[in-house]
CSV table of C-alpha atoms in Angstrom, one decimal:
chain,number,residue,atom,x,y,z
A,1,MET,CA,-16.7,29.0,-3.4
A,2,ASP,CA,-17.0,31.8,-0.8
A,3,PRO,CA,-14.0,33.8,0.4
A,4,PRO,CA,-11.6,32.2,2.8
A,5,GLU,CA,-12.8,31.6,6.3
A,6,ASP,CA,-11.1,31.6,9.7
A,7,ASN,CA,-9.5,28.1,9.9
A,8,ASN,CA,-10.6,27.8,13.5
A,9,ASN,CA,-14.2,28.0,12.6
A,10,ARG,CA,-14.1,25.5,9.7
A,11,SER,CA,-16.4,22.9,11.1
A,12,GLU,CA,-17.5,21.4,7.7
A,13,ILE,CA,-16.2,18.0,6.6
A,14,ALA,CA,-14.5,18.2,3.2
A,15,PHE,CA,-15.3,15.1,1.2
A,16,PHE,CA,-13.0,15.0,-1.8
A,17,ASP,CA,-11.8,12.8,-4.6
A,18,VAL,CA,-9.3,13.1,-7.4
A,19,GLU,CA,-9.3,11.2,-10.7
A,20,THR,CA,-5.8,10.7,-12.1
A,21,THR,CA,-3.8,9.2,-14.9
A,22,VAL,CA,-2.7,5.5,-14.6
A,23,PRO,CA,1.1,5.8,-14.7
A,24,LYS,CA,3.4,3.5,-16.4
A,25,ARG,CA,6.6,2.4,-14.7
A,26,GLY,CA,8.7,5.3,-13.8
A,27,GLU,CA,5.9,7.9,-14.3
A,28,ARG,CA,4.1,9.9,-11.7
A,29,PHE,CA,0.3,10.3,-11.3
A,30,ALA,CA,-1.2,13.4,-12.9
A,31,ILE,CA,-4.5,14.8,-11.5
A,32,LEU,CA,-7.2,15.0,-14.2
A,33,GLU,CA,-10.2,16.0,-12.0
A,34,PHE,CA,-10.8,17.3,-8.5
A,35,GLY,CA,-14.2,17.2,-6.8
A,36,SER,CA,-15.3,18.1,-3.3
A,37,ILE,CA,-18.4,18.7,-1.2
A,38,LEU,CA,-18.5,20.5,2.1
A,39,VAL,CA,-20.8,18.6,4.5
A,40,CYS,CA,-22.5,19.7,7.8
A,41,PRO,CA,-21.1,17.3,10.4
A,42,LYS,CA,-24.4,17.4,12.5
A,43,LYS,CA,-26.9,16.8,9.7
A,44,LEU,CA,-24.7,15.1,7.1
A,45,THR,CA,-26.2,17.5,4.4
A,46,GLU,CA,-24.3,18.9,1.5
A,47,LEU,CA,-23.6,22.6,1.9
A,48,ARG,CA,-21.4,23.5,-1.1
A,49,SER,CA,-19.7,21.7,-4.0
A,50,TYR,CA,-16.9,22.3,-6.4
A,51,THR,CA,-15.5,20.3,-9.3
A,52,THR,CA,-13.2,20.9,-12.2
A,53,LEU,CA,-11.3,19.0,-14.8
A,54,VAL,CA,-7.5,19.6,-14.7
A,55,GLN,CA,-5.1,19.7,-17.6
A,56,PRO,CA,-1.8,17.9,-16.9
A,57,LEU,CA,1.4,19.5,-18.0
A,58,ASP,CA,2.0,16.5,-20.2
A,59,LEU,CA,-1.1,15.4,-22.1
A,60,SER,CA,0.7,12.2,-23.2
A,61,LEU,CA,0.3,10.9,-19.7
A,62,ILE,CA,-3.3,10.2,-20.5
A,63,SER,CA,-3.0,6.7,-21.8
A,64,THR,CA,-5.7,4.4,-23.2
A,65,LEU,CA,-5.7,2.5,-19.9
A,66,SER,CA,-6.3,5.8,-18.1
A,67,VAL,CA,-9.3,6.6,-20.3
A,68,ARG,CA,-10.7,3.2,-19.7
A,69,CYS,CA,-10.5,3.8,-15.9
A,70,ASN,CA,-12.3,7.1,-15.6
A,71,GLY,CA,-13.4,8.1,-19.1
A,72,ILE,CA,-11.4,11.3,-19.1
A,73,SER,CA,-9.6,11.8,-22.5
A,74,ARG,CA,-7.1,14.3,-23.7
A,75,ASP,CA,-9.8,16.2,-25.6
A,76,ASP,CA,-11.7,16.5,-22.3
A,77,VAL,CA,-8.9,18.4,-20.5
A,78,VAL,CA,-7.2,20.2,-23.3
A,79,LEU,CA,-9.0,23.5,-22.4
A,80,ALA,CA,-9.2,22.8,-18.7
A,81,PRO,CA,-7.2,24.8,-16.2
A,82,LEU,CA,-3.8,23.6,-14.9
A,83,PHE,CA,-3.5,22.6,-11.3
A,84,SER,CA,-1.7,25.8,-10.6
A,85,ASP,CA,-4.8,27.7,-11.8
A,86,ILE,CA,-7.0,26.0,-9.2
A,87,ALA,CA,-4.5,25.6,-6.4
A,88,ASP,CA,-5.9,28.5,-4.4
A,89,THR,CA,-9.4,27.1,-4.6
A,90,VAL,CA,-8.4,23.6,-3.6
A,91,TYR,CA,-6.3,25.0,-0.7
A,92,ASP,CA,-9.2,27.0,0.6
A,93,ILE,CA,-11.6,24.0,0.4
A,94,LEU,CA,-9.2,21.6,2.2
A,95,HIS,CA,-7.0,23.6,4.6
A,96,GLY,CA,-8.0,23.4,8.2
A,97,ARG,CA,-10.9,21.2,7.7
A,98,ILE,CA,-11.6,17.5,8.4
A,99,TRP,CA,-10.9,15.5,5.2
A,100,ALA,CA,-13.1,12.6,4.2
A,101,GLY,CA,-13.0,10.1,1.3
A,102,HIS,CA,-12.7,6.5,0.4
A,103,ASN,CA,-9.0,5.3,0.5
A,104,ILE,CA,-7.8,8.9,0.8
A,105,LEU,CA,-4.9,8.1,3.2
A,106,ARG,CA,-3.4,5.7,0.7
A,107,PHE,CA,-4.1,7.6,-2.5
A,108,ASP,CA,-5.9,11.0,-2.7
A,109,CYS,CA,-3.9,12.7,0.1
A,110,ALA,CA,-0.6,11.8,-1.5
A,111,ARG,CA,-1.8,13.0,-4.9
A,112,ILE,CA,-2.8,16.4,-3.5
A,113,ARG,CA,0.6,16.8,-1.8
A,114,GLU,CA,2.4,15.8,-5.0
A,115,ALA,CA,0.4,18.4,-7.0
A,116,PHE,CA,1.2,21.2,-4.6
A,117,ALA,CA,4.9,20.2,-4.5
A,118,GLU,CA,5.1,20.3,-8.3
A,119,ILE,CA,4.1,23.9,-8.3
A,120,GLY,CA,6.4,24.8,-5.4
A,121,ARG,CA,3.7,25.5,-2.9
A,122,GLN,CA,2.9,24.3,0.6
A,123,PRO,CA,0.0,21.8,0.6
A,124,PRO,CA,-3.2,22.3,2.6
A,125,GLU,CA,-3.2,20.6,6.0
A,126,PRO,CA,-6.2,18.9,7.6
A,127,LYS,CA,-7.2,19.1,11.2
A,128,GLY,CA,-8.5,15.5,10.9
A,129,ALA,CA,-9.4,12.8,8.4
A,130,ILE,CA,-11.9,10.1,7.9
A,131,ASP,CA,-10.8,7.3,5.5
A,132,SER,CA,-14.1,5.5,4.9
A,133,LEU,CA,-12.4,2.4,3.5
A,134,ALA,CA,-10.5,1.7,6.7
A,135,LEU,CA,-13.3,2.8,8.9
A,136,LEU,CA,-16.0,0.8,7.2
A,137,THR,CA,-13.8,-2.3,6.9
A,138,GLN,CA,-13.5,-2.3,10.7
A,139,ARG,CA,-17.0,-1.1,11.7
A,140,PHE,CA,-19.2,-2.6,9.0
A,141,GLY,CA,-17.1,-5.7,8.3
A,142,ARG,CA,-16.7,-7.4,4.9
A,143,ARG,CA,-20.4,-8.3,4.3
A,144,ALA,CA,-20.2,-6.1,1.2
A,145,GLY,CA,-17.2,-7.9,-0.3
A,146,ASP,CA,-14.0,-6.1,-1.1
A,147,MET,CA,-15.3,-2.8,0.3
A,148,LYS,CA,-14.5,-0.8,-2.8
A,149,MET,CA,-16.8,2.1,-3.5
A,150,ALA,CA,-18.4,0.3,-6.5
A,151,THR,CA,-19.0,-2.8,-4.4
A,152,LEU,CA,-20.6,-0.9,-1.6
A,153,ALA,CA,-22.8,1.1,-3.9
A,154,THR,CA,-24.0,-2.1,-5.5
A,155,TYR,CA,-24.7,-3.6,-2.1
A,156,PHE,CA,-26.9,-0.7,-1.2
A,157,GLY,CA,-28.5,-0.3,-4.6
A,158,LEU,CA,-27.1,3.1,-5.2
A,159,GLY,CA,-26.2,2.6,-8.8
A,160,LYS,CA,-23.0,2.3,-10.7
A,161,GLN,CA,-19.8,4.2,-9.8
A,162,THR,CA,-18.9,6.6,-12.5
A,163,HIS,CA,-15.3,7.2,-11.4
A,164,ARG,CA,-15.9,10.9,-11.7
A,165,SER,CA,-14.8,13.0,-8.7
A,166,LEU,CA,-18.0,14.8,-7.7
A,167,ASP,CA,-20.2,11.7,-8.4
A,168,ASP,CA,-17.9,9.6,-6.3
A,169,VAL,CA,-17.8,11.9,-3.2
A,170,ARG,CA,-21.6,12.1,-3.2
A,171,MET,CA,-21.8,8.4,-3.5
A,172,ASN,CA,-19.3,8.1,-0.6
A,173,LEU,CA,-21.5,10.2,1.6
A,174,GLU,CA,-24.5,8.1,0.8
A,175,VAL,CA,-22.7,4.9,1.5
A,176,LEU,CA,-21.6,6.2,4.9
A,177,LYS,CA,-25.2,7.1,5.7
A,178,TYR,CA,-26.5,3.7,4.7
A,179,CYS,CA,-23.7,1.9,6.7
A,180,ALA,CA,-24.3,4.0,9.8
A,181,THR,CA,-28.1,3.4,9.6
A,182,VAL,CA,-27.6,-0.4,9.4
A,183,LEU,CA,-25.1,-0.4,12.3
A,184,PHE,CA,-27.5,1.8,14.3
A,185,LEU,CA,-30.4,-0.6,13.7
A,186,GLU,CA,-28.3,-3.7,14.4
A,187,SER,CA,-27.1,-2.2,17.7
A,188,SER,CA,-30.8,-2.3,18.8
A,189,LEU,CA,-31.6,-5.8,17.6
A,190,PRO,CA,-31.1,-9.1,19.5
A,191,ASP,CA,-27.9,-10.9,18.5
A,192,VAL,CA,-29.9,-13.9,17.3
A,193,LEU,CA,-31.6,-11.7,14.6
A,194,VAL,CA,-28.3,-10.2,13.4
A,195,ASP,CA,-25.8,-13.0,13.6
A,196,LYS,CA,-27.4,-15.0,10.7
A,197,SER,CA,-27.0,-12.1,8.3
A,198,VAL,CA,-23.5,-10.9,9.0
A,199,SER,CA,-20.0,-12.3,9.2
A,200,PRO,CA,-18.6,-13.6,12.5
A,201,GLU,CA,-16.0,-10.9,12.4
A,202,THR,CA,-18.7,-8.2,12.2
A,203,THR,CA,-20.7,-9.8,14.9
A,204,SER,CA,-17.8,-10.0,17.2
A,205,LEU,CA,-16.9,-6.3,16.6
A,206,ARG,CA,-20.5,-5.3,17.1
A,207,ARG,CA,-20.6,-7.0,20.5
A,208,HIS,CA,-17.3,-5.4,21.5
A,209,LEU,CA,-18.6,-1.9,20.5
A,210,ARG,CA,-21.8,-2.4,22.4
A,211,ALA,CA,-20.0,-3.6,25.5
A,212,SER,CA,-17.6,-0.6,25.4
A,213,SER,CA,-20.2,2.0,24.4
A,214,SER,CA,-21.0,2.9,28.0
A,215,HIS,CA,-17.3,3.9,28.5
A,216,GLU,CA,-17.2,6.3,25.5
A,217,ASP,CA,-18.5,9.8,25.4
A,218,ASN,CA,-21.2,10.9,23.0
A,219,THR,CA,-19.0,13.2,20.8
A,220,VAL,CA,-19.0,11.5,17.4
A,221,ILE,CA,-15.6,12.8,16.2
A,222,SER,CA,-13.6,12.3,19.3
A,223,SER,CA,-14.9,8.9,20.1
A,224,LEU,CA,-14.4,7.3,16.7
A,225,ARG,CA,-11.2,5.4,16.5
A,226,LEU,CA,-10.1,2.6,14.2
A,227,PRO,CA,-10.1,-0.7,16.3
A,228,SER,CA,-7.0,-2.8,16.3
A,229,ILE,CA,-6.8,-5.4,13.6
A,230,GLY,CA,-6.5,-8.3,15.9
A,231,GLU,CA,-5.9,-9.1,19.5
A,232,ASN,CA,-2.2,-9.2,19.2
A,233,SER,CA,-1.7,-6.7,16.5
A,234,VAL,CA,-0.6,-3.1,16.8
A,235,ALA,CA,-3.5,-0.6,17.2
A,236,GLN,CA,-4.3,1.6,14.2
A,237,PRO,CA,-4.1,5.4,14.4
A,238,ASP,CA,-7.1,7.5,15.2
A,239,PRO,CA,-8.5,8.3,11.7
A,240,PHE,CA,-9.1,11.9,12.8
A,241,ASN,CA,-5.6,12.4,14.0
A,242,MET,CA,-3.7,13.6,11.0
A,243,SER,CA,-0.7,15.3,12.6
A,244,PHE,CA,1.5,12.7,11.1
A,245,LEU,CA,0.3,13.4,7.5
A,246,ARG,CA,2.7,16.3,6.8
A,247,ASN,CA,5.9,14.2,7.1
A,248,GLU,CA,4.7,10.7,6.2
A,249,MET,CA,2.9,11.3,2.9
A,250,VAL,CA,6.1,12.8,1.5
A,251,SER,CA,7.6,9.4,1.3
A,252,ASP,CA,5.0,8.3,-1.1
A,253,ASN,CA,5.9,10.9,-3.7
A,254,ASN,CA,8.9,9.3,-5.3
A,255,LEU,CA,8.4,5.6,-4.7
A,256,GLN,CA,7.6,3.1,-7.5
A,257,LEU,CA,6.2,-0.4,-6.9
A,258,ASP,CA,9.3,-2.4,-7.4
A,259,THR,CA,11.6,-0.1,-5.5
A,260,LEU,CA,9.4,0.7,-2.5
A,261,MET,CA,11.0,-1.7,-0.1
A,262,GLU,CA,14.6,-1.1,-1.4
A,263,GLU,CA,14.4,2.6,-0.7
A,264,GLU,CA,12.7,2.0,2.6
A,265,GLU,CA,15.7,0.0,3.9
A,266,GLU,CA,18.0,3.0,3.5
A,267,ASN,CA,15.8,5.3,5.6
A,268,GLN,CA,14.5,2.9,8.3
A,269,PRO,CA,16.0,0.4,10.7
A,270,SER,CA,16.2,-3.0,8.9
A,271,ASP,CA,14.7,-6.2,10.3
A,272,THR,CA,17.3,-8.2,8.4
A,273,ILE,CA,20.0,-9.8,10.6
A,274,VAL,CA,23.2,-9.7,8.7
A,275,SER,CA,26.3,-11.3,10.1
A,276,GLU,CA,29.8,-10.4,8.9
A,277,ASN,CA,30.2,-14.1,8.1
A,278,THR,CA,26.9,-15.5,7.0
A,279,SER,CA,28.3,-18.9,6.2
A,280,ASP,CA,26.8,-20.1,9.5
A,281,HIS,CA,23.4,-18.9,8.3
A,282,GLU,CA,22.9,-16.7,11.4
A,283,GLY,CA,19.4,-15.3,11.4
A,284,TYR,CA,18.4,-17.3,8.3
A,285,LEU,CA,16.3,-20.5,8.4
A,286,ALA,CA,16.5,-23.4,5.9
A,287,PRO,CA,13.1,-24.6,4.7
A,288,GLU,CA,13.3,-27.8,6.7
A,289,ALA,CA,13.7,-25.7,9.9
A,290,ILE,CA,10.5,-23.8,9.3
A,291,SER,CA,7.2,-24.8,10.8
A,292,LEU,CA,4.3,-23.6,8.7
A,293,GLN,CA,2.2,-23.1,11.9
A,294,ASN,CA,4.8,-20.7,13.3
A,295,ILE,CA,4.6,-18.3,10.2
A,296,ARG,CA,2.6,-15.2,11.0
A,297,ALA,CA,2.1,-11.7,9.8
A,298,ILE,CA,1.7,-8.6,12.0
A,299,LEU,CA,1.4,-4.8,11.6
A,300,VAL,CA,4.3,-2.7,12.9
A,301,PRO,CA,5.1,1.0,12.6
A,302,PHE,CA,7.0,2.0,9.5
A,303,TYR,CA,9.7,3.3,11.8
A,304,HIS,CA,10.0,4.2,15.5
A,305,GLY,CA,7.3,6.7,16.5
A,306,SER,CA,5.4,6.4,13.2
A,307,GLN,CA,1.6,6.0,13.1
A,308,LEU,CA,1.6,4.5,9.6
A,309,MET,CA,1.8,0.7,9.6
A,310,ARG,CA,3.5,-1.9,7.5
A,311,LEU,CA,3.3,-5.7,7.3
A,312,LYS,CA,6.1,-7.8,8.8
A,313,LEU,CA,6.5,-11.6,8.5
A,314,LEU,CA,7.6,-13.6,11.5
A,315,HIS,CA,8.6,-17.1,12.3
A,316,GLY,CA,7.6,-17.4,15.9
A,317,ASP,CA,8.8,-14.0,17.4
A,318,SER,CA,11.7,-13.5,15.0
A,319,PRO,CA,11.8,-11.9,11.5
A,320,LEU,CA,11.4,-14.6,8.9
A,321,GLN,CA,14.5,-14.9,6.7
A,322,LEU,CA,15.3,-17.8,4.4
A,323,TYR,CA,18.4,-19.7,3.5
A,324,CYS,CA,17.7,-21.5,0.3
A,325,SER,CA,20.3,-23.8,-1.0
A,326,CYS,CA,20.8,-25.2,-4.6
A,327,LEU,CA,18.2,-23.0,-6.3
A,328,GLN,CA,18.4,-23.4,-10.1
A,329,ILE,CA,18.0,-20.2,-12.1
A,330,ARG,CA,15.3,-20.5,-14.8
A,331,PHE,CA,15.6,-17.0,-16.2
A,332,GLY,CA,18.8,-14.8,-15.7
A,333,VAL,CA,19.0,-11.2,-14.7
A,334,ASN,CA,16.2,-9.0,-16.0
A,335,GLY,CA,17.0,-5.2,-15.7
A,336,LYS,CA,14.8,-3.6,-18.3
A,337,PHE,CA,13.0,-1.3,-15.8
A,338,LEU,CA,14.6,1.7,-14.2
A,339,ASP,CA,14.0,3.3,-10.7
A,340,ASN,CA,13.5,7.0,-10.2
A,341,SER,CA,17.3,7.6,-10.2
A,342,GLY,CA,17.8,5.9,-13.5
A,343,ARG,CA,19.3,2.7,-12.0
A,344,ARG,CA,18.3,-0.7,-13.4
A,345,ARG,CA,16.0,-2.7,-11.2
A,346,LEU,CA,17.4,-6.2,-11.3
A,347,ASN,CA,15.7,-9.6,-10.6
A,348,PHE,CA,16.0,-13.2,-11.7
A,349,VAL,CA,13.7,-16.2,-11.6
A,350,VAL,CA,14.4,-19.5,-9.8
A,351,ASP,CA,12.6,-22.9,-9.7
A,352,LEU,CA,11.0,-23.9,-6.4
A,353,ASN,CA,10.9,-27.3,-4.7
A,354,PRO,CA,7.6,-28.3,-3.0
A,355,ARG,CA,8.7,-27.5,0.5
A,356,LEU,CA,9.8,-24.0,-0.4
A,357,CYS,CA,6.6,-23.5,-2.3
A,358,SER,CA,4.5,-24.4,0.7
A,359,ILE,CA,6.5,-21.9,2.9
A,360,LEU,CA,6.0,-19.0,0.4
A,361,GLU,CA,2.3,-19.8,0.0
A,362,ALA,CA,1.9,-19.8,3.8
A,363,CYS,CA,3.6,-16.4,3.9
A,364,ASP,CA,1.3,-15.1,1.2
A,365,SER,CA,-1.8,-16.4,2.9
A,366,ASN,CA,-0.9,-14.9,6.3
A,367,ALA,CA,0.2,-11.5,4.9
A,368,GLN,CA,-2.8,-11.2,2.6
A,369,LYS,CA,-5.2,-11.8,5.4
A,370,VAL,CA,-3.7,-9.1,7.6
A,371,SER,CA,-3.5,-6.8,4.6
A,372,VAL,CA,-7.2,-7.2,3.8
A,373,ASP,CA,-8.2,-7.0,7.5
A,374,SER,CA,-6.3,-3.7,7.8
A,375,GLY,CA,-8.5,-2.2,5.1
A,376,SER,CA,-6.3,-2.5,2.0
A,377,SER,CA,-8.1,-3.0,-1.3
A,378,SER,CA,-5.0,-3.5,-3.3
A,379,ASP,CA,-4.7,-6.5,-5.7
A,380,TRP,CA,-2.5,-9.2,-4.1
A,381,ASN,CA,0.5,-10.6,-6.1
A,382,THR,CA,1.6,-14.0,-5.0
A,383,MET,CA,5.2,-15.0,-4.7
A,384,VAL,CA,4.8,-18.4,-6.3
A,385,SER,CA,4.1,-18.3,-10.1
A,386,PRO,CA,3.3,-21.5,-12.0
A,387,MET,CA,5.2,-21.9,-15.3
A,388,LYS,CA,2.9,-21.8,-18.3
A,389,GLY,CA,2.8,-25.3,-19.7
A,390,PHE,CA,4.8,-26.7,-16.9
A,391,VAL,CA,2.4,-27.6,-14.0
A,392,ASN,CA,5.1,-29.1,-11.8
A,393,TYR,CA,7.6,-26.3,-12.2
A,394,PRO,CA,6.5,-23.3,-10.0
A,395,ASN,CA,8.9,-20.4,-9.7
A,396,ALA,CA,9.5,-17.2,-7.9
A,397,ARG,CA,11.2,-13.9,-8.7
A,398,ILE,CA,14.2,-12.8,-6.5
A,399,HIS,CA,14.9,-9.1,-6.4
A,400,ILE,CA,18.4,-7.5,-6.0
A,401,PRO,CA,18.3,-4.3,-3.9
A,402,THR,CA,19.9,-1.2,-5.3
A,403,GLU,CA,21.9,1.2,-3.2
A,404,ILE,CA,20.2,4.5,-2.7
A,405,SER,CA,23.2,6.7,-2.0
A,406,GLY,CA,25.6,7.7,-4.7
A,407,ASP,CA,25.3,8.1,-8.4
A,408,ALA,CA,26.7,4.8,-9.6
A,409,ALA,CA,24.4,1.9,-10.2
A,410,ARG,CA,25.7,-0.5,-7.6
A,411,TYR,CA,23.7,-3.2,-5.8
A,412,ALA,CA,23.5,-3.9,-2.1
A,413,ILE,CA,24.4,-7.6,-2.1
A,414,GLU,CA,27.4,-9.8,-1.6
A,415,VAL,CA,28.2,-12.5,-4.2
A,416,HIS,CA,30.3,-15.5,-3.1
A,417,GLN,CA,31.5,-18.5,-5.1
A,418,ARG,CA,31.4,-22.0,-3.7
A,419,GLU,CA,34.4,-24.1,-4.5
A,420,SER,CA,33.7,-27.3,-6.4
A,421,SER,CA,35.8,-29.2,-3.8
A,422,GLY,CA,33.4,-28.6,-0.9
A,423,ASP,CA,31.8,-25.9,1.3
A,424,ALA,CA,34.5,-23.3,1.1
A,425,GLN,CA,33.4,-19.9,-0.2
A,426,LYS,CA,35.2,-16.9,-1.4
A,427,LEU,CA,33.9,-13.4,-1.8
A,428,ILE,CA,34.0,-12.3,-5.5
A,429,PHE,CA,31.9,-9.2,-5.4
A,430,SER,CA,30.6,-6.7,-2.8
A,431,ASN,CA,28.2,-4.1,-4.2
A,432,PRO,CA,28.5,-5.4,-7.7
A,433,SER,CA,27.5,-3.6,-10.9
A,434,ALA,CA,24.6,-4.8,-13.1
A,435,GLU,CA,27.0,-6.1,-15.7
A,436,GLU,CA,28.9,-8.2,-13.1
A,437,LEU,CA,25.6,-9.7,-11.9
A,438,GLU,CA,24.4,-10.4,-15.4
A,439,SER,CA,27.6,-12.3,-16.1
A,440,LEU,CA,27.1,-14.6,-13.1
A,441,LEU,CA,23.3,-15.2,-12.8
A,442,ASN,CA,22.6,-17.1,-16.0
A,443,ALA,CA,19.8,-19.6,-16.8
A,444,GLY,CA,20.8,-23.0,-15.5
A,445,SER,CA,23.2,-21.7,-12.9
A,446,VAL,CA,22.8,-22.9,-9.3
A,447,VAL,CA,22.9,-20.6,-6.3
A,448,ASP,CA,22.4,-20.5,-2.5
A,449,ALA,CA,20.4,-17.5,-1.6
A,450,PHE,CA,20.0,-15.6,1.7
A,451,LEU,CA,16.6,-13.9,1.4
A,452,SER,CA,14.5,-11.4,3.3
A,453,LEU,CA,10.7,-11.3,2.8
A,454,GLU,CA,9.5,-7.7,2.4
A,455,PRO,CA,5.8,-6.9,2.1
A,456,TYR,CA,4.7,-3.9,0.0
A,457,ASP,CA,1.4,-2.1,-0.8
A,458,TYR,CA,1.7,0.6,-3.4
A,459,GLN,CA,-0.4,1.9,-6.3
A,460,GLN,CA,-3.2,-0.7,-5.6
A,461,LYS,CA,-0.7,-3.6,-5.8
A,462,ALA,CA,0.4,-5.5,-2.8
A,463,GLY,CA,2.4,-8.7,-2.0
A,464,VAL,CA,5.6,-9.9,-0.6
A,465,ARG,CA,9.0,-9.5,-2.4
A,466,LEU,CA,11.9,-12.0,-2.0
A,467,VAL,CA,15.0,-9.8,-1.7
A,468,ALA,CA,18.5,-11.3,-1.9
A,469,LYS,CA,21.0,-10.2,0.7
A,470,LYS,CA,23.7,-12.6,-0.2
A,471,LEU,CA,24.2,-15.1,-3.1
A,472,VAL,CA,26.6,-18.1,-3.3
A,473,ILE,CA,27.2,-19.3,-6.8
A,474,HIS,CA,28.1,-22.9,-7.3
A,475,SER,CA,31.1,-23.5,-9.6
């Protein structure tokens, strides 16, 4: 690469991609390869390129699964430079330029920031970003399927994705060119010729863009903006406005899949309505009080003022929270996995009745649709799981949130006991330990559960978690 330039004159778009290890639970990602091309924004031609393998500090992080994903083995990187050796070059390529890539906001940007943090350096900052996954999902629609790079490449006959950094960024640029060409041609064709070959969603969006085009200026970068997901949903941020990246990508560094929502609760206002005396079920709805037609999913900011969005489940206009009585525990407390602080992540499995099944399935369906429409390509994990060999015994996993503050492994839940004589309850544990919960939540036990439904999308896995806020154990 050439010597550093004046950041104010860095007009090239930096397309980049990182290949990483596939971490096990409790592990972080390690960058194995970095690849980038600088592209002229006026001609979309490649100006310069850079790629290198990267040796992780711990070669044992390169697992068999990791090799299957990108073909990069330990032997390939054993003589490669460490990230600290290439940090200056990566910084010079990225800093002060517009960043572009497929799914970079959810993945690649976070990995770059993690890598710089691990060597004690400030990361590069973009002056804008183009996430082609979100952009094409909104503009091009889902005519190409799940909108992953491999699917788009197959759709346009560009060959097979290699999952190598430089190959992937070049393929990304070609995919963008093809999509732009198709959209440009369609904008000039009568609707009757286009509507038969594209989805209704794409057609509707195309008409909207055509109708509004006269009100937009002709500057490509300033006029491009992610459309809102739906008529009533919250508008998505401008894909070129990355002023929020510095603060918000940091939160992705230390989160693991099963603890994402637990840690979020400690740092953000909670949607959960908790009464000092929840015996009246305040804020929680019994299954028979829930209308499936009133269940909906929307996008809301992660916190006040945030431009990153998260899913939220509602019943009507209120947060959906469940009061489920007489749940039978099929499998007791499982705590074999640890969070980043070494605390055990606890959950247990309960049997579901048909009514509760239909509610959870409706929640999954609504949340997954909004997730997909928002541009997520993550695999969706459903809440309801059929028991192997027991068709009529579906079940669900209930998570127990950990407390983030303090060193002791305590859990943010109240445990009450119902007297055998009637409805009277007595508090037996507040913020119990893992051992106390294990002694109470055994297979065959019956509990009443006050549950929040908390969507997540992390490490290409998405879904809704059932999180217990209060448990009432039957004597």
